[in-house]
Short mmCIF file of C-alpha atoms in Angstrom, two decimals:
data_model
loop_
_atom_site.label_atom_id
_atom_site.label_comp_id
_atom_site.label_asym_id
_atom_site.label_seq_id
_atom_site.Cartn_x
_atom_site.Cartn_y
_atom_site.Cartn_z
CA MET X 1 16.88 -32.61 6.17
CA ALA X 2 13.76 -31.54 8.10
CA ASP X 3 10.29 -32.25 6.75
CA VAL X 4 8.81 -29.59 4.50
CA LEU X 5 7.00 -26.89 6.51
CA PRO X 6 3.51 -25.75 5.39
CA ARG X 7 4.91 -22.29 4.64
CA GLU X 8 7.67 -23.82 2.52
CA VAL X 9 4.97 -25.54 0.47
CA LEU X 10 3.36 -22.11 -0.07
CA ILE X 11 6.67 -20.49 -1.06
CA CYS X 12 7.48 -23.27 -3.54
CA THR X 13 3.95 -23.09 -4.99
CA ILE X 14 4.34 -19.34 -5.51
CA ALA X 15 7.67 -19.90 -7.28
CA ARG X 16 5.87 -22.30 -9.67
CA LEU X 17 3.01 -19.86 -10.26
CA LEU X 18 5.50 -17.11 -11.13
CA ASP X 19 7.49 -19.19 -13.64
CA GLY X 20 8.16 -17.13 -16.76
CA VAL X 21 7.62 -13.64 -15.34
CA ARG X 22 10.19 -10.91 -16.02
CA HIS X 23 9.18 -8.50 -13.27
CA VAL X 24 7.20 -9.22 -10.12
CA ALA X 25 6.10 -6.64 -7.56
CA VAL X 26 5.60 -7.63 -3.93
CA GLY X 27 3.82 -5.65 -1.19
CA ALA X 28 5.67 -4.25 1.82
CA SER X 29 4.54 -6.85 4.35
CA SER X 30 4.40 -9.98 2.18
CA PRO X 31 7.31 -12.24 3.17
CA ILE X 32 5.83 -15.43 1.65
CA PRO X 33 5.24 -13.96 -1.84
CA ALA X 34 8.68 -12.29 -1.64
CA ALA X 35 10.27 -15.63 -0.74
CA GLY X 36 8.45 -17.31 -3.67
CA ALA X 37 9.80 -14.70 -6.08
CA MET X 38 13.31 -15.00 -4.61
CA LEU X 39 13.14 -18.79 -4.90
CA LEU X 40 12.20 -18.55 -8.58
CA ARG X 41 15.13 -16.18 -9.14
CA ALA X 42 17.51 -18.57 -7.34
CA LEU X 43 16.22 -21.57 -9.32
CA LYS X 44 16.59 -19.74 -12.64
CA GLU X 45 20.08 -18.54 -11.83
CA ALA X 46 21.11 -22.01 -10.63
CA GLY X 47 20.04 -23.26 -14.07
CA GLY X 48 22.12 -20.59 -15.82
CA ALA X 49 19.08 -18.51 -16.83
CA VAL X 50 18.15 -14.93 -15.92
CA GLY X 51 15.80 -14.68 -12.96
CA PRO X 52 12.90 -12.24 -12.62
CA ARG X 53 13.35 -8.68 -11.44
CA ILE X 54 11.74 -8.31 -7.99
CA SER X 55 10.40 -5.01 -6.65
CA ILE X 56 9.59 -5.04 -2.95
CA LEU X 57 7.52 -2.00 -2.07
CA GLY X 58 8.76 -0.03 0.92
CA SER X 59 12.18 -1.73 0.77
CA VAL X 60 15.20 0.45 0.03
CA GLU X 61 17.49 -2.36 -1.20
CA HIS X 62 14.91 -4.13 -3.39
CA ASN X 63 13.34 -1.06 -4.92
CA PHE X 64 14.91 0.67 -7.89
CA PHE X 65 12.18 3.27 -8.48
CA THR X 66 13.25 6.91 -8.51
CA ASN X 67 9.92 8.57 -9.30
CA GLY X 68 8.18 8.27 -5.94
CA SER X 69 5.28 6.00 -5.07
CA ALA X 70 3.50 6.74 -8.38
CA GLU X 71 6.15 4.90 -10.43
CA LEU X 72 5.01 1.38 -9.57
CA PHE X 73 1.54 2.16 -10.93
CA ASP X 74 2.89 3.89 -14.02
CA CYS X 75 5.16 0.90 -14.56
CA ALA X 76 2.18 -1.47 -14.31
CA GLY X 77 0.13 0.70 -16.66
CA GLN X 78 2.93 0.48 -19.22
CA GLY X 79 2.80 -3.34 -19.01
CA ARG X 80 6.18 -3.59 -17.27
CA ILE X 81 4.94 -5.58 -14.27
CA ASP X 82 3.97 -9.17 -15.01
CA ALA X 83 2.87 -10.40 -11.62
CA PHE X 84 1.54 -9.03 -8.35
CA PHE X 85 -0.06 -10.41 -5.19
CA LEU X 86 -3.33 -9.37 -3.66
CA GLY X 87 -4.84 -10.39 -0.34
CA GLY X 88 -8.20 -9.28 0.95
CA GLY X 89 -10.41 -9.16 4.00
CA GLN X 90 -12.96 -10.92 1.79
CA ILE X 91 -12.55 -12.74 -1.53
CA ASP X 92 -15.56 -14.20 -3.29
CA GLY X 93 -16.17 -16.93 -5.85
CA PHE X 94 -16.17 -14.44 -8.71
CA GLY X 95 -12.65 -13.28 -7.87
CA ASN X 96 -13.90 -10.01 -6.37
CA VAL X 97 -11.65 -8.61 -3.66
CA ASN X 98 -12.69 -6.49 -0.66
CA LEU X 99 -10.00 -4.54 1.16
CA VAL X 100 -12.33 -1.87 2.56
CA GLY X 101 -14.56 -3.41 5.22
CA ALA X 102 -17.32 -5.79 6.31
CA GLY X 103 -20.93 -4.63 6.55
CA ASP X 104 -22.62 -1.67 4.92
CA TYR X 105 -20.32 0.95 3.43
CA PRO X 106 -19.37 3.61 4.43
CA ARG X 107 -20.07 2.83 8.10
CA SER X 108 -18.43 -0.60 7.94
CA SER X 109 -18.80 -2.71 11.09
CA VAL X 110 -15.20 -3.80 10.56
CA ARG X 111 -13.04 -1.37 8.63
CA TRP X 112 -9.86 -2.59 6.93
CA PRO X 113 -7.18 -0.15 5.75
CA GLY X 114 -8.51 0.38 2.23
CA SER X 115 -8.14 -0.61 -1.40
CA PHE X 116 -4.51 0.56 -1.88
CA GLY X 117 -3.60 0.10 -5.57
CA SER X 118 -5.86 -2.91 -6.15
CA ALA X 119 -8.56 -1.05 -8.11
CA TYR X 120 -5.92 -0.38 -10.76
CA LEU X 121 -3.33 -3.16 -10.56
CA TYR X 122 -5.99 -5.92 -10.76
CA PHE X 123 -6.91 -4.53 -14.18
CA VAL X 124 -3.44 -4.11 -15.67
CA VAL X 125 -1.12 -6.75 -14.18
CA PRO X 126 -1.48 -9.95 -16.26
CA ARG X 127 -0.77 -12.47 -13.52
CA VAL X 128 -2.33 -11.50 -10.20
CA ILE X 129 -2.03 -14.19 -7.55
CA LEU X 130 -4.59 -13.99 -4.77
CA PHE X 131 -2.86 -15.03 -1.58
CA ARG X 132 -4.45 -15.42 1.82
CA GLU X 133 -3.17 -17.95 4.36
CA GLU X 134 -6.31 -17.83 6.49
CA HIS X 135 -8.79 -20.15 4.78
CA THR X 136 -12.12 -19.63 6.53
CA PRO X 137 -15.73 -18.88 5.52
CA ARG X 138 -15.37 -15.32 6.83
CA VAL X 139 -12.62 -14.64 4.26
CA PHE X 140 -13.89 -16.74 1.34
CA VAL X 141 -17.47 -15.52 1.00
CA GLU X 142 -20.22 -15.93 -1.58
CA HIS X 143 -20.36 -12.19 -2.29
CA VAL X 144 -17.96 -9.54 -0.97
CA ASP X 145 -19.55 -6.64 0.94
CA PHE X 146 -17.53 -4.10 -1.07
CA ILE X 147 -15.77 -4.51 -4.40
CA SER X 148 -12.31 -2.94 -4.15
CA ALA X 149 -11.35 -4.75 -7.34
CA PRO X 150 -13.56 -6.97 -9.52
CA GLY X 151 -12.51 -10.47 -10.66
CA VAL X 152 -13.79 -9.90 -14.19
CA SER X 153 -14.96 -6.94 -16.24
CA ALA X 154 -17.80 -6.41 -18.69
CA GLU X 155 -16.98 -6.76 -22.37
CA GLY X 156 -15.54 -3.54 -23.76
CA VAL X 157 -13.84 -2.53 -20.51
CA PHE X 158 -10.05 -2.31 -20.85
CA ARG X 159 -8.57 -5.24 -18.99
CA SER X 160 -5.08 -6.57 -19.63
CA GLY X 161 -4.78 -8.21 -16.23
CA GLY X 162 -6.58 -10.07 -13.49
CA PRO X 163 -6.51 -13.06 -11.18
CA VAL X 164 -5.01 -16.38 -12.30
CA ALA X 165 -4.87 -18.30 -9.03
CA LEU X 166 -5.88 -18.27 -5.39
CA LEU X 167 -3.42 -19.74 -2.91
CA THR X 168 -4.49 -20.36 0.69
CA GLY X 169 -3.11 -22.23 3.69
CA LYS X 170 -5.17 -25.25 2.62
CA GLY X 171 -5.00 -25.42 -1.15
CA LEU X 172 -4.44 -23.93 -4.58
CA PHE X 173 -7.28 -22.82 -6.89
CA ARG X 174 -7.12 -21.74 -10.53
CA PHE X 175 -9.36 -18.91 -11.70
CA ASP X 176 -11.40 -19.35 -14.88
CA LYS X 177 -12.50 -15.93 -16.07
CA THR X 178 -14.88 -17.37 -18.66
CA ARG X 179 -17.27 -18.82 -16.06
CA PRO X 180 -16.14 -16.90 -13.90
CA GLY X 181 -15.10 -19.02 -10.92
CA PHE X 182 -12.46 -21.03 -9.12
CA GLU X 183 -11.42 -24.64 -9.58
CA LEU X 184 -9.50 -26.49 -6.89
CA GLU X 185 -6.20 -27.54 -8.42
CA SER X 186 -4.51 -29.18 -5.45
CA VAL X 187 -4.76 -29.70 -1.70
CA HIS X 188 -1.79 -29.02 0.58
CA PRO X 189 -0.42 -31.92 2.66
CA GLY X 190 -2.45 -32.44 5.85
CA HIS X 191 -5.69 -31.07 4.41
CA ASP X 192 -8.55 -32.63 2.43
CA LEU X 193 -11.43 -31.74 0.14
CA ALA X 194 -14.15 -32.03 2.80
CA GLU X 195 -12.28 -29.61 5.06
CA ILE X 196 -11.75 -27.14 2.22
CA LYS X 197 -15.44 -27.27 1.26
CA GLN X 198 -16.41 -26.51 4.83
CA ALA X 199 -13.96 -23.61 5.04
CA THR X 200 -15.00 -21.99 1.75
CA GLY X 201 -18.10 -19.82 1.54
CA PHE X 202 -18.35 -20.03 -2.26
CA GLN X 203 -18.92 -22.90 -4.69
CA PHE X 204 -15.93 -24.13 -6.66
CA LYS X 205 -15.18 -26.87 -9.17
CA HIS X 206 -13.07 -29.81 -8.11
CA ASP X 207 -12.13 -33.37 -8.99
CA ALA X 208 -13.68 -36.14 -6.93
CA GLU X 209 -10.23 -36.84 -5.54
CA PRO X 210 -8.10 -33.72 -5.99
CA ARG X 211 -4.36 -34.21 -6.12
CA GLN X 212 -1.92 -33.09 -3.49
CA THR X 213 0.12 -29.91 -3.94
CA PRO X 214 3.56 -31.05 -5.14
CA LEU X 215 6.38 -30.94 -2.60
CA PRO X 216 9.74 -29.41 -3.52
CA ASP X 217 12.62 -31.69 -4.44
CA GLY X 218 15.85 -31.81 -2.44
CA SER X 219 17.79 -29.28 -4.49
CA THR X 220 14.93 -26.75 -4.42
CA LEU X 221 14.65 -27.15 -0.68
CA GLU X 222 18.39 -26.65 -0.31
CA LEU X 223 18.27 -23.38 -2.28
CA LEU X 224 15.26 -22.23 -0.26
CA ARG X 225 16.82 -22.95 3.14
CA GLY X 226 20.17 -21.48 2.12
CA ARG X 227 20.32 -18.60 -0.32
CA VAL X 228 16.63 -17.64 -0.28
CA PHE X 229 16.16 -17.42 3.48
CA ASP X 230 19.46 -15.46 3.66
CA GLU X 231 18.12 -12.97 1.08
CA LEU X 232 14.73 -12.87 2.77
CA ALA X 233 16.34 -12.01 6.13
CA GLU X 234 17.60 -8.70 4.68
CA THR X 235 14.03 -7.44 4.23
CA TYR X 236 11.98 -9.62 6.58
CA PRO X 237 14.40 -10.51 9.42
CA GLU X 238 11.73 -11.63 11.87
CA PHE X 239 9.95 -13.87 9.38
CA ALA X 240 13.21 -15.50 8.24
CA ALA X 241 14.31 -16.08 11.84
CA GLN X 242 10.93 -17.61 12.73
CA ILE X 243 10.89 -20.04 9.81
CA ARG X 244 14.46 -21.11 10.67
CA ARG X 245 13.38 -21.71 14.28
CA ASP X 246 10.44 -23.77 12.98
CA LEU X 247 12.83 -25.87 10.88
CA VAL X 248 15.02 -26.58 13.90
CA ALA X 249 11.91 -27.54 15.90
CA VAL X 250 10.61 -30.10 13.36
CA ASP X 251 14.12 -31.50 12.95
CA ALA X 252 14.52 -32.12 16.66
CA MET N 1 10.19 31.22 1.35
CA VAL N 2 10.09 32.05 5.03
CA LEU N 3 12.32 30.41 7.60
CA SER N 4 9.84 29.61 10.31
CA GLU N 5 9.09 27.22 13.16
CA PRO N 6 6.32 24.59 13.38
CA ARG N 7 3.91 26.56 15.62
CA ALA N 8 4.05 29.58 13.34
CA MET N 9 3.65 27.41 10.24
CA ALA N 10 0.49 25.81 11.65
CA LYS N 11 -1.18 29.24 11.45
CA HIS N 12 -1.33 28.89 7.68
CA ILE N 13 -4.03 26.27 8.20
CA GLU N 14 -7.58 27.59 8.32
CA PRO N 15 -10.82 25.74 9.09
CA GLY N 16 -12.25 23.85 6.11
CA MET N 17 -8.97 23.68 4.18
CA ARG N 18 -7.92 20.75 2.03
CA VAL N 19 -4.62 19.40 3.39
CA ALA N 20 -2.36 16.89 1.60
CA LEU N 21 -0.16 14.55 3.67
CA PRO N 22 2.38 11.97 2.42
CA VAL N 23 2.55 8.19 2.87
CA ASP N 24 4.33 7.02 6.02
CA TYR N 25 7.68 6.17 4.37
CA ALA N 26 7.95 9.31 2.17
CA GLY N 27 8.56 11.87 4.94
CA VAL N 28 5.66 12.62 7.29
CA SER N 29 6.04 15.83 9.28
CA MET N 30 5.02 14.41 12.63
CA ALA N 31 6.62 17.56 14.08
CA MET N 32 3.64 19.50 12.68
CA THR N 33 0.95 17.25 14.17
CA ARG N 34 0.88 18.78 17.66
CA PRO N 35 1.19 22.38 16.45
CA MET N 36 -1.77 21.67 14.11
CA ILE N 37 -3.81 20.25 16.99
CA GLU N 38 -2.89 23.20 19.27
CA HIS N 39 -3.75 25.65 16.50
CA GLY N 40 -7.10 23.89 16.25
CA ALA N 41 -8.26 24.68 12.70
CA GLY N 42 -10.88 21.98 12.06
CA ASP N 43 -13.24 20.70 9.37
CA LEU N 44 -10.17 19.69 7.41
CA ASP N 45 -10.46 17.68 4.20
CA LEU N 46 -7.41 15.43 4.24
CA VAL N 47 -5.84 14.02 1.09
CA CYS N 48 -3.55 11.07 1.85
CA VAL N 49 -0.87 10.65 -0.82
CA PRO N 50 -1.70 7.93 -1.42
CA THR N 51 -2.29 6.40 2.04
CA GLY N 52 -2.38 7.67 5.61
CA GLY N 53 -1.20 6.51 9.02
CA LEU N 54 -0.27 7.92 12.39
CA GLN N 55 -0.62 11.62 11.57
CA VAL N 56 -4.01 11.14 9.93
CA ASP N 57 -5.19 9.03 12.87
CA GLN N 58 -4.08 11.67 15.38
CA LEU N 59 -5.73 14.55 13.50
CA ILE N 60 -8.95 12.50 13.36
CA GLY N 61 -8.66 11.64 17.06
CA ALA N 62 -8.26 15.35 17.83
CA GLY N 63 -11.54 16.05 16.00
CA LEU N 64 -10.04 18.23 13.27
CA VAL N 65 -11.07 16.17 10.24
CA ARG N 66 -14.21 16.41 8.12
CA THR N 67 -13.34 14.13 5.19
CA VAL N 68 -10.55 11.69 4.37
CA GLU N 69 -9.65 11.04 0.75
CA THR N 70 -7.33 8.04 0.78
CA SER N 71 -6.40 4.67 -0.65
CA ALA N 72 -5.91 3.28 2.85
CA VAL N 73 -5.31 4.28 6.46
CA SER N 74 -3.34 1.96 8.73
CA LEU N 75 -0.49 1.83 11.20
CA GLY N 76 1.32 -0.81 9.11
CA GLU N 77 2.68 -3.63 11.24
CA ALA N 78 1.07 -2.07 14.33
CA GLY N 79 -2.34 -2.84 12.80
CA GLY N 80 -5.44 -0.77 12.04
CA ALA N 81 -5.59 2.98 12.68
CA PRO N 82 -7.74 3.09 15.84
CA ARG N 83 -9.20 6.62 15.74
CA PHE N 84 -9.83 6.39 11.99
CA ASN N 85 -11.61 3.06 12.42
CA ALA N 86 -13.72 4.43 15.30
CA ALA N 87 -14.62 7.55 13.29
CA VAL N 88 -15.68 5.36 10.34
CA LYS N 89 -17.90 3.28 12.59
CA ASP N 90 -19.47 6.40 14.16
CA GLY N 91 -19.84 8.13 10.82
CA ALA N 92 -17.77 11.01 12.26
CA VAL N 93 -15.69 11.46 9.10
CA ARG N 94 -16.83 11.40 5.51
CA LEU N 95 -14.88 8.91 3.39
CA LYS N 96 -13.65 9.41 -0.11
CA ASP N 97 -12.15 5.98 -0.67
CA ALA N 98 -9.74 5.95 -3.60
CA THR N 99 -6.96 3.86 -5.09
CA CYS N 100 -3.30 4.92 -5.06
CA PRO N 101 -2.89 5.82 -8.75
CA ALA N 102 -6.13 7.85 -8.68
CA ILE N 103 -4.69 10.12 -5.98
CA HIS N 104 -1.49 10.48 -8.01
CA ALA N 105 -3.53 11.16 -11.17
CA GLY N 106 -5.53 13.93 -9.45
CA LEU N 107 -2.30 15.61 -8.35
CA VAL N 108 -0.75 15.29 -11.81
CA ALA N 109 -3.84 16.95 -13.32
CA ALA N 110 -3.40 19.86 -10.89
CA GLN N 111 0.34 19.96 -11.64
CA LYS N 112 -0.47 20.46 -15.32
CA GLY N 113 -3.28 22.90 -14.71
CA SER N 114 -5.67 20.44 -16.37
CA PRO N 115 -9.18 19.75 -15.06
CA PHE N 116 -8.77 15.96 -14.93
CA MET N 117 -6.61 12.94 -15.75
CA PRO N 118 -8.02 9.78 -17.32
CA LEU N 119 -7.16 6.54 -15.51
CA ARG N 120 -7.57 2.86 -16.42
CA GLY N 121 -9.04 0.37 -13.98
CA LEU N 122 -11.78 1.32 -11.49
CA ILE N 123 -14.77 0.42 -13.69
CA GLY N 124 -16.94 -2.11 -11.85
CA THR N 125 -15.55 -1.24 -8.41
CA ASP N 126 -17.60 0.06 -5.49
CA LEU N 127 -14.98 2.82 -5.14
CA LEU N 128 -16.25 4.32 -8.39
CA ARG N 129 -19.88 3.74 -7.38
CA HIS N 130 -19.39 5.85 -4.25
CA ARG N 131 -17.41 8.67 -5.91
CA ASP N 132 -19.79 11.17 -7.48
CA ASP N 133 -16.81 13.39 -8.36
CA TRP N 134 -15.30 10.74 -10.67
CA ARG N 135 -16.77 10.45 -14.17
CA VAL N 136 -16.78 7.73 -16.80
CA VAL N 137 -16.57 8.78 -20.46
CA ASP N 138 -15.96 6.90 -23.67
CA ASN N 139 -12.41 7.38 -24.92
CA PRO N 140 -12.88 10.18 -27.51
CA LEU N 141 -9.83 8.94 -29.46
CA ALA N 142 -11.22 5.43 -29.95
CA ASP N 143 -13.64 4.37 -32.67
CA GLY N 144 -16.36 3.99 -30.07
CA GLY N 145 -16.83 2.53 -26.62
CA ASP N 146 -13.71 2.09 -24.47
CA PRO N 147 -15.01 3.66 -21.24
CA ILE N 148 -12.40 5.33 -19.02
CA VAL N 149 -12.57 7.11 -15.66
CA LEU N 150 -11.77 10.82 -15.31
CA ILE N 151 -10.15 11.83 -12.02
CA PRO N 152 -10.65 15.54 -11.27
CA ALA N 153 -7.61 17.63 -10.38
CA ILE N 154 -6.74 17.52 -6.68
CA LYS N 155 -5.79 21.04 -5.60
CA PRO N 156 -4.89 21.04 -1.90
CA ASP N 157 -4.82 24.33 -0.01
CA VAL N 158 -1.86 23.11 2.01
CA THR N 159 0.78 20.37 1.67
CA ILE N 160 2.87 19.38 4.70
CA PHE N 161 5.91 17.07 4.70
CA HIS N 162 9.31 16.42 6.31
CA VAL N 163 12.64 15.86 4.51
CA PRO N 164 16.34 15.72 5.45
CA MET N 165 17.37 19.21 4.40
CA ALA N 166 16.69 22.59 2.90
CA ASP N 167 19.18 25.30 2.03
CA ARG N 168 18.96 28.83 3.39
CA PHE N 169 17.34 29.92 0.09
CA GLY N 170 14.36 27.66 0.71
CA ASN N 171 15.25 24.96 -1.79
CA VAL N 172 14.17 21.62 -0.38
CA TRP N 173 15.90 18.28 -0.89
CA ILE N 174 13.28 15.58 -1.71
CA GLY N 175 15.62 12.98 -3.26
CA ARG N 176 13.63 10.40 -5.17
CA ARG N 177 10.40 10.98 -3.23
CA ARG N 178 8.90 12.64 -6.27
CA GLU N 179 5.34 12.46 -4.91
CA LEU N 180 6.37 15.29 -2.57
CA ALA N 181 7.03 17.45 -5.63
CA ALA N 182 3.68 16.46 -7.17
CA MET N 183 1.93 17.49 -3.94
CA ALA N 184 3.80 20.80 -3.85
CA TYR N 185 3.08 21.63 -7.52
CA ALA N 186 -0.62 21.04 -6.88
CA SER N 187 -0.88 23.05 -3.64
CA ARG N 188 -1.23 26.76 -2.89
CA THR N 189 0.72 26.57 0.37
CA VAL N 190 3.61 24.19 1.09
CA LEU N 191 4.94 23.78 4.64
CA VAL N 192 8.14 21.79 5.08
CA THR N 193 10.00 20.67 8.19
CA VAL N 194 13.61 19.53 7.82
CA GLU N 195 16.31 17.83 9.86
CA ARG N 196 18.80 20.60 9.03
CA ILE N 197 19.28 23.75 7.01
CA VAL N 198 22.50 23.89 4.99
CA GLU N 199 24.52 26.92 3.93
CA GLU N 200 25.29 25.93 0.34
CA ASN N 201 22.76 26.40 -2.45
CA LEU N 202 21.35 22.91 -3.26
CA LEU N 203 20.80 23.98 -6.86
CA ALA N 204 24.49 24.80 -7.36
CA ASP N 205 25.48 21.15 -7.72
CA GLU N 206 23.83 19.14 -10.52
CA MET N 207 23.95 15.98 -8.38
CA SER N 208 21.83 17.50 -5.62
CA ALA N 209 19.79 19.77 -7.94
CA ALA N 210 18.06 16.75 -9.52
CA GLY N 211 16.48 15.90 -6.17
CA VAL N 212 15.48 19.43 -5.22
CA LEU N 213 12.05 21.01 -4.97
CA PRO N 214 12.86 24.66 -5.76
CA ALA N 215 11.94 27.44 -3.33
CA LEU N 216 9.39 28.64 -5.91
CA TYR N 217 6.94 26.05 -4.57
CA VAL N 218 7.82 26.33 -0.86
CA THR N 219 5.90 28.65 1.46
CA ALA N 220 7.82 28.09 4.68
CA VAL N 221 10.53 25.83 6.12
CA ALA N 222 11.15 24.99 9.77
CA ARG N 223 13.97 23.03 11.36
CA ALA N 224 12.63 20.03 13.30
CA PRO N 225 15.26 17.39 14.15
CA LYS N 226 13.79 13.87 14.20
CA GLY N 227 10.70 15.55 12.78
CA ALA N 228 9.27 12.35 11.28
CA TRP N 229 9.50 10.42 14.55
CA PRO N 230 8.13 7.89 15.37
CA TYR N 231 8.10 7.36 11.62
CA GLY N 232 11.49 6.96 9.98
CA LEU N 233 13.03 9.23 7.40
CA TRP N 234 14.69 7.87 4.25
CA GLY N 235 18.46 7.99 4.39
CA GLU N 236 18.35 9.28 7.97
CA TYR N 237 16.77 7.03 10.62
CA PRO N 238 14.46 4.01 10.85
CA ALA N 239 10.90 4.00 12.19
CA ASP N 240 10.44 3.53 15.94
CA SER N 241 8.07 0.59 15.65
CA ALA N 242 7.82 0.16 19.43
CA GLU N 243 6.47 3.72 19.77
CA ILE N 244 3.98 3.24 16.91
CA ALA N 245 2.80 0.03 18.59
CA ARG N 246 2.51 1.91 21.91
CA TYR N 247 0.28 4.49 20.21
CA ALA N 248 -1.79 1.78 18.50
CA LYS N 249 -2.53 0.21 21.86
CA ALA N 250 -3.18 3.47 23.73
CA ALA N 251 -5.48 4.92 21.06
CA ARG N 252 -7.92 2.00 21.05
CA THR N 253 -10.16 4.18 23.22
CA ALA N 254 -10.82 7.93 23.02
CA GLU N 255 -9.59 8.25 26.63
CA GLY N 256 -6.40 6.34 25.85
CA PHE N 257 -5.82 8.56 22.84
CA SER N 258 -6.25 11.73 24.93
CA ALA N 259 -3.88 10.41 27.60
CA TYR N 260 -1.27 9.55 24.97
CA MET N 261 -1.52 12.94 23.30
CA ALA N 262 -1.38 14.77 26.66
CA GLN N 263 2.05 13.39 27.47
CA ALA N 264 4.64 16.12 27.59
CA GLN N 265 7.38 13.78 26.34
CA MET N 266 6.61 13.56 22.64
CA GLU N 267 10.12 13.94 21.29
CA PRO N 268 12.44 10.93 21.30
CA ALA N 269 14.50 10.86 24.48
#
């Protein structure tokens, strides 16, 4: 079997982070989070348990809503969505997310699409996983230029949800809302602490010698490369085809 | 309800009106974009429900837009919306950045004839800081504290969308795209383009009636086959991503945008 690809490490890490959720919502163009959720479902079902319900926004097959685009948010407000993923043009050390733009608002020097549902979902979905593959100082900044959604809220502000982890192409961080701040939990294979420090614009806690992100075992990898990539191809055909080409390439 | 055609429907739009447009996968009436630009009513205040794309970018590029209330504007996989991004940089449009459920909440308030809807979240965001029309109050039903944001009713002058069918009585099939109904309830004028107009009354069958926006809320309907193109239409046809990408590339400059829009061939071949 081919070596584990970096993106497979990310997918397997997401499946671990989602363990225990009943319902996870995934954005329209998020193949890696979708694959992580599908892997968790496959693992649960292989073990005879019930897997999580997965809602993929914008997908017809993986979307059971009948009340238009408002229903996802209503569903989250009712506490029926346990996990969600959020990216960001900028993410800072306090867990603040910026999806609006760099520079002075409103005439941002670089404008991104906008906040989407983040200013609501970040408050009401219990397990929000921040996911951004690009791990550079321009993404992970000391302070975001615009707060689309804040990492923590003042006491007295209704908040049943928020960030629990930040997963990047280099490592996995846990979020501690009491400080608030991030702590490096593990480093992906091929990367190291010094490199991560250099690529991160905010301070974070870490062990002197952080551990490596665990690799999937053989049976997990088999499920991923079989059933999960087949399922993924229904919604993200190009991504699934690419990762299968990558697997052939490393095997050769 | 009036059976009309897109050019005639565009005449309902007057300068300075507030116009609501749906998200790219819900049924965008791209067939109305050119008639709107030809008609030329400007200073429009767009409401994107809850996000905008190609149509919003083209109306901005044509200089018809004064403000954009939206949770996002993008061309999806084709990247950023070029004329929107340029207008933001130049300060040519005023932004009312929102979040998806706030747009829905404003429409629901209008649907109920209420002045506002309370909404969780938002407190501590820069969205709230820049919205002087949103208010924070303490929950009057709590024992004290518990701040919550009030979203004022969004009452568009005009709503424009595209769906598979209407019947000859003006009932419009919206399926499970219920946000189209919310937009219609909230608006004074509702302009709908459809793939086809059917003979039978859509309200006569309970199965179809559940997905119908009744003619009561519909101002005019026009037949426009492939009217969402290059966007797709649910249950009918997929998006033409190559064409959206072609627009994204062309519209990087104002000149490229004008050249793209000047092409006679705008319908799918």
